[in-house]
Amino acid sequence: MKIADITLNGDAVLAPIAGFTDVGFRDIACCYGAALTYTEMISCKGMVYGSEKTKELLATTDNEKVKAVQIFGCDPDIMAKACSMPEFDKFDIIDINMGCPVPKIVNNGEGSSLLNNPKLAMQIVKNVKQASGKPVTVKFRKGFKKGDNVAVDFAKYMQDAGASCVTVHGRTREDYYMGKADWDTIAKVVQAVQIPVIANGDVYDLESYLAIKEHTKAQGVMIARGALGHLHIFKEIANKALKIDTIFDTVDKKRDILLQIETLKNYYQERYIYSNMKKQICYYLKGVKNSKQLKELVCHVNSVQELINIVSDINFD
């Protein structure tokens, strides 16, 4: 798969998920074969106004061969200013979030709210592309309200504004993550534009990855909730479907958790690490013997070492 002049090693990409896809999580995804990862959503206002917490989210590792940052906002000038900052120099791709359904984002005119204002959305893409000089991609949903379906027209607008790729989530903003994703709409977008399309929605395993590719003919597949606690989904895809070797030869959930913690130690304070890892580990514990009791233990830790001790004693087999 190619985005502008950037060639990816594969077509399965990890979705940006606020609160989950931190630098350690993304590093492991790449070791398992994810062709592309994105930072968590970065507030352009936060960047311009000097928020250190926002800047902390920009951490990356060498295993992320192609580095993509996902930004959000609704002011074209502020977004352009943020993308011209030196902190963005290391990134190869800038992705603009126009699909987030969270009320505090939507109520500010950001995220999926931009589906209702394609003219503003186009101006954002133009300004960001001009300011950054990098390929710009856009992630959006098929519509805002239930029954809406603006995906084809919106994709064309983004293409005309200069976007190098679009990711389409086959749900509306009001759907959030409920119901079945509309793969038919994604297929129509693929047919309607000349830029690559990444399909997003209801991909949880190798079979659903193959199914969405066949159904939509999209050039890429984005995996979101299906990767939580199951990052080796990328290894299954890379090895079995794409015949690509991966950095990790084996699947080892305990190793993955401990490695993620070690990576986070390079960038964050202790409280952030153990607080962030609690919810992540709960996904890894699905299907593990005595998972309920283990989740209770994990959720009450107050130090990184305590968390490491608990994880080290868990049998994930």
PDB file of C-alpha atoms in Angstrom:
ATOM      1  CA  MET A   1       0.000   0.000   0.000  1.00  0.00           C
ATOM      2  CA  LYS A   2       1.207   3.508  -0.828  1.00  0.00           C
ATOM      3  CA  ILE A   3       0.209   6.843   0.705  1.00  0.00           C
ATOM      4  CA  ALA A   4       1.535   9.609  -1.536  1.00  0.00           C
ATOM      5  CA  ASP A   5       5.183   8.576  -2.077  1.00  0.00           C
ATOM      6  CA  ILE A   6       5.375   6.476   1.101  1.00  0.00           C
ATOM      7  CA  THR A   7       5.303   2.706   0.656  1.00  0.00           C
ATOM      8  CA  LEU A   8       4.035   0.677   3.611  1.00  0.00           C
ATOM      9  CA  ASN A   9       5.163  -2.855   4.375  1.00  0.00           C
ATOM     10  CA  GLY A  10       1.645  -4.310   4.376  1.00  0.00           C
ATOM     11  CA  ASP A  11      -1.882  -2.951   4.509  1.00  0.00           C
ATOM     12  CA  ALA A  12      -3.110  -3.644   8.074  1.00  0.00           C
ATOM     13  CA  VAL A  13      -2.857  -0.516  10.224  1.00  0.00           C
ATOM     14  CA  LEU A  14      -3.517   0.200  13.886  1.00  0.00           C
ATOM     15  CA  ALA A  15      -6.214   2.773  14.602  1.00  0.00           C
ATOM     16  CA  PRO A  16      -5.455   5.736  16.841  1.00  0.00           C
ATOM     17  CA  ILE A  17      -7.410   5.060  20.058  1.00  0.00           C
ATOM     18  CA  ALA A  18      -7.367   7.711  22.779  1.00  0.00           C
ATOM     19  CA  GLY A  19      -6.184   6.249  26.060  1.00  0.00           C
ATOM     20  CA  PHE A  20      -4.819   3.069  24.502  1.00  0.00           C
ATOM     21  CA  THR A  21      -2.446   3.544  21.568  1.00  0.00           C
ATOM     22  CA  ASP A  22       0.400   5.061  23.538  1.00  0.00           C
ATOM     23  CA  VAL A  23       4.000   4.797  22.355  1.00  0.00           C
ATOM     24  CA  GLY A  24       4.531   1.419  24.051  1.00  0.00           C
ATOM     25  CA  PHE A  25       1.373  -0.088  22.593  1.00  0.00           C
ATOM     26  CA  ARG A  26       2.273   1.112  19.107  1.00  0.00           C
ATOM     27  CA  ASP A  27       5.809  -0.244  19.408  1.00  0.00           C
ATOM     28  CA  ILE A  28       4.465  -3.745  20.091  1.00  0.00           C
ATOM     29  CA  ALA A  29       1.956  -3.448  17.231  1.00  0.00           C
ATOM     30  CA  CYS A  30       4.830  -2.709  14.861  1.00  0.00           C
ATOM     31  CA  CYS A  31       6.808  -5.684  16.187  1.00  0.00           C
ATOM     32  CA  TYR A  32       3.803  -7.858  15.357  1.00  0.00           C
ATOM     33  CA  GLY A  33       3.575  -6.445  11.830  1.00  0.00           C
ATOM     34  CA  ALA A  34       1.298  -3.393  11.839  1.00  0.00           C
ATOM     35  CA  ALA A  35       2.124  -1.508   8.648  1.00  0.00           C
ATOM     36  CA  LEU A  36       1.247   1.871  10.108  1.00  0.00           C
ATOM     37  CA  THR A  37       0.408   3.304  13.529  1.00  0.00           C
ATOM     38  CA  TYR A  38      -0.783   6.725  14.647  1.00  0.00           C
ATOM     39  CA  THR A  39      -0.328   8.703  17.841  1.00  0.00           C
ATOM     40  CA  GLU A  40      -3.332   9.253  20.045  1.00  0.00           C
ATOM     41  CA  MET A  41      -5.348  12.341  19.072  1.00  0.00           C
ATOM     42  CA  ILE A  42      -3.248  15.489  19.404  1.00  0.00           C
ATOM     43  CA  SER A  43      -4.993  18.765  20.179  1.00  0.00           C
ATOM     44  CA  CYS A  44      -3.704  21.467  17.865  1.00  0.00           C
ATOM     45  CA  LYS A  45      -4.788  24.126  20.375  1.00  0.00           C
ATOM     46  CA  GLY A  46      -2.854  22.262  23.052  1.00  0.00           C
ATOM     47  CA  MET A  47       0.253  22.302  20.878  1.00  0.00           C
ATOM     48  CA  VAL A  48       0.015  25.987  19.976  1.00  0.00           C
ATOM     49  CA  TYR A  49      -0.660  27.032  23.569  1.00  0.00           C
ATOM     50  CA  GLY A  50       2.239  24.984  24.925  1.00  0.00           C
ATOM     51  CA  SER A  51       0.518  22.102  26.707  1.00  0.00           C
ATOM     52  CA  GLU A  52       3.248  19.748  27.935  1.00  0.00           C
ATOM     53  CA  LYS A  53       0.714  16.903  28.357  1.00  0.00           C
ATOM     54  CA  THR A  54      -0.192  17.231  24.689  1.00  0.00           C
ATOM     55  CA  LYS A  55       3.451  17.197  23.620  1.00  0.00           C
ATOM     56  CA  GLU A  56       4.070  14.039  25.673  1.00  0.00           C
ATOM     57  CA  LEU A  57       1.714  12.145  23.341  1.00  0.00           C
ATOM     58  CA  LEU A  58       4.128  12.734  20.445  1.00  0.00           C
ATOM     59  CA  ALA A  59       6.648  10.130  21.651  1.00  0.00           C
ATOM     60  CA  THR A  60       7.643   7.507  19.054  1.00  0.00           C
ATOM     61  CA  THR A  61      10.059   4.563  18.782  1.00  0.00           C
ATOM     62  CA  ASP A  62      12.406   3.319  16.077  1.00  0.00           C
ATOM     63  CA  ASN A  63      10.125   0.338  15.394  1.00  0.00           C
ATOM     64  CA  GLU A  64       7.556   2.746  13.964  1.00  0.00           C
ATOM     65  CA  LYS A  65       9.130   2.817  10.520  1.00  0.00           C
ATOM     66  CA  VAL A  66       6.501   5.196   9.146  1.00  0.00           C
ATOM     67  CA  LYS A  67       5.477   7.723  11.780  1.00  0.00           C
ATOM     68  CA  ALA A  68       1.984   9.204  11.642  1.00  0.00           C
ATOM     69  CA  VAL A  69       0.484  11.796  13.964  1.00  0.00           C
ATOM     70  CA  GLN A  70      -3.259  12.233  14.324  1.00  0.00           C
ATOM     71  CA  ILE A  71      -4.467  15.750  15.060  1.00  0.00           C
ATOM     72  CA  PHE A  72      -7.828  17.309  15.814  1.00  0.00           C
ATOM     73  CA  GLY A  73      -9.248  20.814  15.832  1.00  0.00           C
ATOM     74  CA  CYS A  74     -11.543  23.105  13.857  1.00  0.00           C
ATOM     75  CA  ASP A  75      -9.484  26.254  13.256  1.00  0.00           C
ATOM     76  CA  PRO A  76      -7.513  25.913   9.995  1.00  0.00           C
ATOM     77  CA  ASP A  77      -4.948  28.522  11.015  1.00  0.00           C
ATOM     78  CA  ILE A  78      -4.253  27.050  14.453  1.00  0.00           C
ATOM     79  CA  MET A  79      -4.034  23.560  12.969  1.00  0.00           C
ATOM     80  CA  ALA A  80      -1.591  24.782  10.329  1.00  0.00           C
ATOM     81  CA  LYS A  81       0.497  26.533  12.972  1.00  0.00           C
ATOM     82  CA  ALA A  82       0.645  23.371  15.088  1.00  0.00           C
ATOM     83  CA  CYS A  83       1.747  21.261  12.130  1.00  0.00           C
ATOM     84  CA  SER A  84       4.594  23.632  11.332  1.00  0.00           C
ATOM     85  CA  MET A  85       6.071  23.253  14.826  1.00  0.00           C
ATOM     86  CA  PRO A  86       9.417  21.389  15.132  1.00  0.00           C
ATOM     87  CA  GLU A  87       7.796  18.671  17.258  1.00  0.00           C
ATOM     88  CA  PHE A  88       6.058  17.479  14.086  1.00  0.00           C
ATOM     89  CA  ASP A  89       9.226  17.230  11.996  1.00  0.00           C
ATOM     90  CA  LYS A  90       9.779  13.520  12.771  1.00  0.00           C
ATOM     91  CA  PHE A  91       6.387  12.486  11.406  1.00  0.00           C
ATOM     92  CA  ASP A  92       5.931  11.246   7.842  1.00  0.00           C
ATOM     93  CA  ILE A  93       2.131  11.557   7.705  1.00  0.00           C
ATOM     94  CA  ILE A  94      -0.400  13.892   9.317  1.00  0.00           C
ATOM     95  CA  ASP A  95      -3.839  12.392   9.851  1.00  0.00           C
ATOM     96  CA  ILE A  96      -6.795  14.633  10.669  1.00  0.00           C
ATOM     97  CA  ASN A  97      -9.533  13.245  12.892  1.00  0.00           C
ATOM     98  CA  MET A  98     -12.967  14.043  11.493  1.00  0.00           C
ATOM     99  CA  GLY A  99     -14.698  11.053  13.030  1.00  0.00           C
ATOM    100  CA  CYS A 100     -14.406  11.243  16.829  1.00  0.00           C
ATOM    101  CA  PRO A 101     -17.943  10.957  18.308  1.00  0.00           C
ATOM    102  CA  VAL A 102     -17.143  12.104  21.875  1.00  0.00           C
ATOM    103  CA  PRO A 103     -19.469  14.979  22.932  1.00  0.00           C
ATOM    104  CA  LYS A 104     -16.754  17.307  24.243  1.00  0.00           C
ATOM    105  CA  ILE A 105     -14.994  17.057  20.873  1.00  0.00           C
ATOM    106  CA  VAL A 106     -18.149  17.343  18.760  1.00  0.00           C
ATOM    107  CA  ASN A 107     -19.517  20.258  20.787  1.00  0.00           C
ATOM    108  CA  ASN A 108     -16.364  22.222  19.965  1.00  0.00           C
ATOM    109  CA  GLY A 109     -16.989  21.756  16.242  1.00  0.00           C
ATOM    110  CA  GLU A 110     -14.192  19.165  16.014  1.00  0.00           C
ATOM    111  CA  GLY A 111     -14.059  15.449  15.163  1.00  0.00           C
ATOM    112  CA  SER A 112     -17.192  14.131  13.468  1.00  0.00           C
ATOM    113  CA  SER A 113     -18.820  17.563  13.701  1.00  0.00           C
ATOM    114  CA  LEU A 114     -16.778  18.472  10.610  1.00  0.00           C
ATOM    115  CA  LEU A 115     -18.921  16.073   8.559  1.00  0.00           C
ATOM    116  CA  ASN A 116     -21.561  18.802   8.738  1.00  0.00           C
ATOM    117  CA  ASN A 117     -19.172  21.455   7.429  1.00  0.00           C
ATOM    118  CA  PRO A 118     -17.278  20.094   4.402  1.00  0.00           C
ATOM    119  CA  LYS A 119     -16.156  23.572   3.354  1.00  0.00           C
ATOM    120  CA  LEU A 120     -14.334  24.057   6.661  1.00  0.00           C
ATOM    121  CA  ALA A 121     -13.009  20.493   6.506  1.00  0.00           C
ATOM    122  CA  MET A 122     -11.518  21.184   3.086  1.00  0.00           C
ATOM    123  CA  GLN A 123      -9.857  24.379   4.307  1.00  0.00           C
ATOM    124  CA  ILE A 124      -8.306  22.490   7.210  1.00  0.00           C
ATOM    125  CA  VAL A 125      -6.793  19.914   4.857  1.00  0.00           C
ATOM    126  CA  LYS A 126      -5.450  22.617   2.546  1.00  0.00           C
ATOM    127  CA  ASN A 127      -3.899  24.645   5.367  1.00  0.00           C
ATOM    128  CA  VAL A 128      -2.342  21.648   7.107  1.00  0.00           C
ATOM    129  CA  LYS A 129      -0.872  20.327   3.870  1.00  0.00           C
ATOM    130  CA  GLN A 130       0.589  23.687   2.920  1.00  0.00           C
ATOM    131  CA  ALA A 131       2.036  24.333   6.382  1.00  0.00           C
ATOM    132  CA  SER A 132       3.520  20.882   6.920  1.00  0.00           C
ATOM    133  CA  GLY A 133       4.605  19.878   3.431  1.00  0.00           C
ATOM    134  CA  LYS A 134       3.684  16.300   4.358  1.00  0.00           C
ATOM    135  CA  PRO A 135       1.056  13.863   3.069  1.00  0.00           C
ATOM    136  CA  VAL A 136      -2.241  14.560   4.808  1.00  0.00           C
ATOM    137  CA  THR A 137      -4.835  11.859   5.442  1.00  0.00           C
ATOM    138  CA  VAL A 138      -8.336  12.086   6.908  1.00  0.00           C
ATOM    139  CA  LYS A 139     -10.307   9.661   9.082  1.00  0.00           C
ATOM    140  CA  PHE A 140     -14.075  10.104   9.129  1.00  0.00           C
ATOM    141  CA  ARG A 141     -17.388   8.295   9.611  1.00  0.00           C
ATOM    142  CA  LYS A 142     -20.076   7.663   7.014  1.00  0.00           C
ATOM    143  CA  GLY A 143     -22.321  10.362   8.461  1.00  0.00           C
ATOM    144  CA  PHE A 144     -23.317  12.322  11.530  1.00  0.00           C
ATOM    145  CA  LYS A 145     -26.899  11.362  12.373  1.00  0.00           C
ATOM    146  CA  LYS A 146     -28.439   7.908  12.105  1.00  0.00           C
ATOM    147  CA  GLY A 147     -29.491   7.432   8.505  1.00  0.00           C
ATOM    148  CA  ASP A 148     -26.964   9.952   7.183  1.00  0.00           C
ATOM    149  CA  ASN A 149     -24.591   8.788   4.495  1.00  0.00           C
ATOM    150  CA  VAL A 150     -22.273  11.489   3.207  1.00  0.00           C
ATOM    151  CA  ALA A 151     -19.187   9.298   2.889  1.00  0.00           C
ATOM    152  CA  VAL A 152     -18.799   9.367  -0.892  1.00  0.00           C
ATOM    153  CA  ASP A 153     -19.248  13.122  -1.206  1.00  0.00           C
ATOM    154  CA  PHE A 154     -17.065  13.837   1.812  1.00  0.00           C
ATOM    155  CA  ALA A 155     -14.285  11.600   0.474  1.00  0.00           C
ATOM    156  CA  LYS A 156     -14.382  13.490  -2.821  1.00  0.00           C
ATOM    157  CA  TYR A 157     -14.131  16.795  -0.942  1.00  0.00           C
ATOM    158  CA  MET A 158     -11.099  15.535   0.951  1.00  0.00           C
ATOM    159  CA  GLN A 159      -9.480  14.321  -2.257  1.00  0.00           C
ATOM    160  CA  ASP A 160     -10.097  17.676  -3.926  1.00  0.00           C
ATOM    161  CA  ALA A 161      -8.594  19.474  -0.921  1.00  0.00           C
ATOM    162  CA  GLY A 162      -5.368  17.500  -1.304  1.00  0.00           C
ATOM    163  CA  ALA A 163      -5.731  14.515   1.020  1.00  0.00           C
ATOM    164  CA  SER A 164      -3.484  11.601   0.044  1.00  0.00           C
ATOM    165  CA  CYS A 165      -5.667   8.914   1.667  1.00  0.00           C
ATOM    166  CA  VAL A 166      -8.940   8.595   3.583  1.00  0.00           C
ATOM    167  CA  THR A 167     -10.018   6.149   6.278  1.00  0.00           C
ATOM    168  CA  VAL A 168     -13.747   5.453   6.400  1.00  0.00           C
ATOM    169  CA  HIS A 169     -15.439   4.067   9.507  1.00  0.00           C
ATOM    170  CA  GLY A 170     -18.698   2.477   8.406  1.00  0.00           C
ATOM    171  CA  ARG A 171     -20.807   3.978  11.201  1.00  0.00           C
ATOM    172  CA  THR A 172     -22.366   7.377  11.896  1.00  0.00           C
ATOM    173  CA  ARG A 173     -21.469   9.578  14.811  1.00  0.00           C
ATOM    174  CA  GLU A 174     -24.733   8.688  16.540  1.00  0.00           C
ATOM    175  CA  ASP A 175     -23.974   4.986  16.129  1.00  0.00           C
ATOM    176  CA  TYR A 176     -20.799   5.371  18.170  1.00  0.00           C
ATOM    177  CA  TYR A 177     -19.596   1.721  18.085  1.00  0.00           C
ATOM    178  CA  MET A 178     -22.983   0.017  18.077  1.00  0.00           C
ATOM    179  CA  GLY A 179     -24.530  -2.088  15.341  1.00  0.00           C
ATOM    180  CA  LYS A 180     -22.841  -3.507  12.294  1.00  0.00           C
ATOM    181  CA  ALA A 181     -20.379  -1.426  10.304  1.00  0.00           C
ATOM    182  CA  ASP A 182     -21.554  -0.510   6.793  1.00  0.00           C
ATOM    183  CA  TRP A 183     -18.977  -2.061   4.487  1.00  0.00           C
ATOM    184  CA  ASP A 184     -21.118  -1.316   1.415  1.00  0.00           C
ATOM    185  CA  THR A 185     -20.579   2.407   1.893  1.00  0.00           C
ATOM    186  CA  ILE A 186     -16.819   1.926   2.190  1.00  0.00           C
ATOM    187  CA  ALA A 187     -16.888  -0.007  -1.099  1.00  0.00           C
ATOM    188  CA  LYS A 188     -18.690   2.910  -2.764  1.00  0.00           C
ATOM    189  CA  VAL A 189     -16.027   5.320  -1.526  1.00  0.00           C
ATOM    190  CA  VAL A 190     -13.303   3.077  -2.966  1.00  0.00           C
ATOM    191  CA  GLN A 191     -15.030   3.228  -6.351  1.00  0.00           C
ATOM    192  CA  ALA A 192     -15.566   6.992  -6.178  1.00  0.00           C
ATOM    193  CA  VAL A 193     -12.059   8.321  -5.455  1.00  0.00           C
ATOM    194  CA  GLN A 194      -8.586   7.926  -6.922  1.00  0.00           C
ATOM    195  CA  ILE A 195      -6.699   8.089  -3.622  1.00  0.00           C
ATOM    196  CA  PRO A 196      -6.210   5.049  -1.342  1.00  0.00           C
ATOM    197  CA  VAL A 197      -9.021   4.151   1.051  1.00  0.00           C
ATOM    198  CA  ILE A 198      -8.547   2.411   4.395  1.00  0.00           C
ATOM    199  CA  ALA A 199     -11.584   0.433   5.579  1.00  0.00           C
ATOM    200  CA  ASN A 200     -12.486   0.595   9.273  1.00  0.00           C
ATOM    201  CA  GLY A 201     -15.121  -1.244  11.289  1.00  0.00           C
ATOM    202  CA  ASP A 202     -15.721  -4.735  12.727  1.00  0.00           C
ATOM    203  CA  VAL A 203     -12.283  -6.232  12.086  1.00  0.00           C
ATOM    204  CA  TYR A 204     -11.366  -8.552  14.958  1.00  0.00           C
ATOM    205  CA  ASP A 205      -9.396 -11.406  13.386  1.00  0.00           C
ATOM    206  CA  LEU A 206      -7.792 -12.714  10.211  1.00  0.00           C
ATOM    207  CA  GLU A 207     -11.148 -13.810   8.791  1.00  0.00           C
ATOM    208  CA  SER A 208     -12.816 -10.407   9.192  1.00  0.00           C
ATOM    209  CA  TYR A 209      -9.693  -8.708   7.789  1.00  0.00           C
ATOM    210  CA  LEU A 210      -9.928 -10.851   4.663  1.00  0.00           C
ATOM    211  CA  ALA A 211     -13.696 -10.329   4.474  1.00  0.00           C
ATOM    212  CA  ILE A 212     -13.568  -6.536   4.607  1.00  0.00           C
ATOM    213  CA  LYS A 213     -10.803  -6.453   1.994  1.00  0.00           C
ATOM    214  CA  GLU A 214     -12.832  -8.655  -0.333  1.00  0.00           C
ATOM    215  CA  HIS A 215     -16.081  -6.777   0.274  1.00  0.00           C
ATOM    216  CA  THR A 216     -14.771  -3.223  -0.048  1.00  0.00           C
ATOM    217  CA  LYS A 217     -11.662  -3.638  -2.264  1.00  0.00           C
ATOM    218  CA  ALA A 218     -10.045  -1.026  -0.018  1.00  0.00           C
ATOM    219  CA  GLN A 219      -6.283  -0.614  -0.238  1.00  0.00           C
ATOM    220  CA  GLY A 220      -5.861  -0.834   3.538  1.00  0.00           C
ATOM    221  CA  VAL A 221      -7.616  -2.113   6.643  1.00  0.00           C
ATOM    222  CA  MET A 222      -7.649  -0.308   9.992  1.00  0.00           C
ATOM    223  CA  ILE A 223      -8.009  -2.339  13.179  1.00  0.00           C
ATOM    224  CA  ALA A 224      -9.214  -0.633  16.356  1.00  0.00           C
ATOM    225  CA  ARG A 225     -10.956  -2.424  19.244  1.00  0.00           C
ATOM    226  CA  GLY A 226     -10.027  -5.774  17.701  1.00  0.00           C
ATOM    227  CA  ALA A 227      -6.393  -5.095  18.610  1.00  0.00           C
ATOM    228  CA  LEU A 228      -6.954  -4.424  22.322  1.00  0.00           C
ATOM    229  CA  GLY A 229      -5.376  -7.287  24.218  1.00  0.00           C
ATOM    230  CA  HIS A 230      -4.910  -8.982  20.863  1.00  0.00           C
ATOM    231  CA  LEU A 231      -2.064  -7.159  19.138  1.00  0.00           C
ATOM    232  CA  HIS A 232      -0.886 -10.419  17.609  1.00  0.00           C
ATOM    233  CA  ILE A 233      -3.766 -10.024  15.145  1.00  0.00           C
ATOM    234  CA  PHE A 234      -1.181  -8.133  13.073  1.00  0.00           C
ATOM    235  CA  LYS A 235       1.165 -11.106  13.135  1.00  0.00           C
ATOM    236  CA  GLU A 236      -1.620 -13.420  11.914  1.00  0.00           C
ATOM    237  CA  ILE A 237      -2.332 -11.051   9.036  1.00  0.00           C
ATOM    238  CA  ALA A 238       1.319 -10.381   8.173  1.00  0.00           C
ATOM    239  CA  ASN A 239       2.421 -14.019   8.276  1.00  0.00           C
ATOM    240  CA  LYS A 240      -0.648 -15.804   6.905  1.00  0.00           C
ATOM    241  CA  ALA A 241      -2.297 -13.324   4.520  1.00  0.00           C
ATOM    242  CA  LEU A 242       0.587 -11.135   3.374  1.00  0.00           C
ATOM    243  CA  LYS A 243       3.500 -13.582   3.774  1.00  0.00           C
ATOM    244  CA  ILE A 244       5.547 -10.934   5.572  1.00  0.00           C
ATOM    245  CA  ASP A 245       8.041 -11.691   8.351  1.00  0.00           C
ATOM    246  CA  THR A 246       7.614  -9.879  11.659  1.00  0.00           C
ATOM    247  CA  ILE A 247      10.007  -8.779  14.414  1.00  0.00           C
ATOM    248  CA  PHE A 248       8.245 -10.967  16.975  1.00  0.00           C
ATOM    249  CA  ASP A 249       8.412 -14.649  16.015  1.00  0.00           C
ATOM    250  CA  THR A 250       6.191 -15.765  18.887  1.00  0.00           C
ATOM    251  CA  VAL A 251       3.059 -14.545  20.656  1.00  0.00           C
ATOM    252  CA  ASP A 252       3.693 -13.798  24.334  1.00  0.00           C
ATOM    253  CA  LYS A 253       1.171 -11.585  26.137  1.00  0.00           C
ATOM    254  CA  LYS A 254       3.195 -11.372  29.342  1.00  0.00           C
ATOM    255  CA  ARG A 255       6.248 -10.213  27.398  1.00  0.00           C
ATOM    256  CA  ASP A 256       4.116  -7.679  25.545  1.00  0.00           C
ATOM    257  CA  ILE A 257       2.710  -6.106  28.717  1.00  0.00           C
ATOM    258  CA  LEU A 258       6.085  -5.920  30.448  1.00  0.00           C
ATOM    259  CA  LEU A 259       7.712  -4.497  27.321  1.00  0.00           C
ATOM    260  CA  GLN A 260       5.013  -1.855  27.030  1.00  0.00           C
ATOM    261  CA  ILE A 261       5.618  -0.832  30.632  1.00  0.00           C
ATOM    262  CA  GLU A 262       9.392  -0.635  30.034  1.00  0.00           C
ATOM    263  CA  THR A 263       8.873   1.533  26.959  1.00  0.00           C
ATOM    264  CA  LEU A 264       6.553   3.883  28.839  1.00  0.00           C
ATOM    265  CA  LYS A 265       9.193   4.315  31.547  1.00  0.00           C
ATOM    266  CA  ASN A 266      11.314   6.177  28.988  1.00  0.00           C
ATOM    267  CA  TYR A 267       8.690   8.870  28.532  1.00  0.00           C
ATOM    268  CA  TYR A 268       6.238   9.119  31.431  1.00  0.00           C
ATOM    269  CA  GLN A 269       5.944   9.476  35.184  1.00  0.00           C
ATOM    270  CA  GLU A 270       5.035   6.461  37.313  1.00  0.00           C
ATOM    271  CA  ARG A 271       1.442   7.446  38.066  1.00  0.00           C
ATOM    272  CA  TYR A 272       0.633   7.834  34.382  1.00  0.00           C
ATOM    273  CA  ILE A 273       2.126   4.423  33.583  1.00  0.00           C
ATOM    274  CA  TYR A 274       0.269   2.293  36.107  1.00  0.00           C
ATOM    275  CA  SER A 275      -2.974   4.232  35.655  1.00  0.00           C
ATOM    276  CA  ASN A 276      -2.810   3.846  31.886  1.00  0.00           C
ATOM    277  CA  MET A 277      -1.821   0.184  31.957  1.00  0.00           C
ATOM    278  CA  LYS A 278      -4.667  -0.974  34.230  1.00  0.00           C
ATOM    279  CA  LYS A 279      -7.328  -0.831  31.515  1.00  0.00           C
ATOM    280  CA  GLN A 280      -4.951  -2.242  28.923  1.00  0.00           C
ATOM    281  CA  ILE A 281      -4.119  -5.289  31.025  1.00  0.00           C
ATOM    282  CA  CYS A 282      -7.825  -5.979  31.604  1.00  0.00           C
ATOM    283  CA  TYR A 283      -8.159  -6.612  27.857  1.00  0.00           C
ATOM    284  CA  TYR A 284      -5.235  -9.040  27.953  1.00  0.00           C
ATOM    285  CA  LEU A 285      -6.953 -10.923  30.779  1.00  0.00           C
ATOM    286  CA  LYS A 286      -9.996 -11.908  28.729  1.00  0.00           C
ATOM    287  CA  GLY A 287     -10.194 -15.689  28.720  1.00  0.00           C
ATOM    288  CA  VAL A 288      -7.489 -16.091  31.377  1.00  0.00           C
ATOM    289  CA  LYS A 289      -8.250 -18.313  34.374  1.00  0.00           C
ATOM    290  CA  ASN A 290      -9.426 -16.302  37.426  1.00  0.00           C
ATOM    291  CA  SER A 291      -9.590 -13.185  35.252  1.00  0.00           C
ATOM    292  CA  LYS A 292     -12.152 -11.480  37.506  1.00  0.00           C
ATOM    293  CA  GLN A 293      -9.928 -11.736  40.574  1.00  0.00           C
ATOM    294  CA  LEU A 294      -6.864 -10.714  38.574  1.00  0.00           C
ATOM    295  CA  LYS A 295      -8.646  -7.639  37.235  1.00  0.00           C
ATOM    296  CA  GLU A 296      -9.490  -6.666  40.808  1.00  0.00           C
ATOM    297  CA  LEU A 297      -5.824  -6.914  41.753  1.00  0.00           C
ATOM    298  CA  VAL A 298      -4.677  -4.934  38.712  1.00  0.00           C
ATOM    299  CA  CYS A 299      -7.231  -2.170  39.216  1.00  0.00           C
ATOM    300  CA  HIS A 300      -6.064  -1.500  42.777  1.00  0.00           C
ATOM    301  CA  VAL A 301      -2.304  -1.176  42.224  1.00  0.00           C
ATOM    302  CA  ASN A 302      -0.553   2.032  43.240  1.00  0.00           C
ATOM    303  CA  SER A 303       2.885   1.551  41.718  1.00  0.00           C
ATOM    304  CA  VAL A 304       4.514   0.291  38.542  1.00  0.00           C
ATOM    305  CA  GLN A 305       6.488  -2.367  40.412  1.00  0.00           C
ATOM    306  CA  GLU A 306       3.314  -3.718  42.003  1.00  0.00           C
ATOM    307  CA  LEU A 307       1.791  -4.001  38.539  1.00  0.00           C
ATOM    308  CA  ILE A 308       4.904  -5.769  37.202  1.00  0.00           C
ATOM    309  CA  ASN A 309       4.796  -8.253  40.083  1.00  0.00           C
ATOM    310  CA  ILE A 310       1.171  -9.165  39.406  1.00  0.00           C
ATOM    311  CA  VAL A 311       1.678  -9.546  35.657  1.00  0.00           C
ATOM    312  CA  SER A 312       4.816 -11.647  36.153  1.00  0.00           C
ATOM    313  CA  ASP A 313       2.795 -14.218  38.114  1.00  0.00           C
ATOM    314  CA  ILE A 314      -0.066 -14.535  35.609  1.00  0.00           C
ATOM    315  CA  ASN A 315      -0.347 -17.587  33.371  1.00  0.00           C
ATOM    316  CA  PHE A 316      -1.696 -16.285  30.067  1.00  0.00           C
ATOM    317  CA  ASP A 317      -1.708 -19.704  28.362  1.00  0.00           C
TER     318      ASP A 317
END
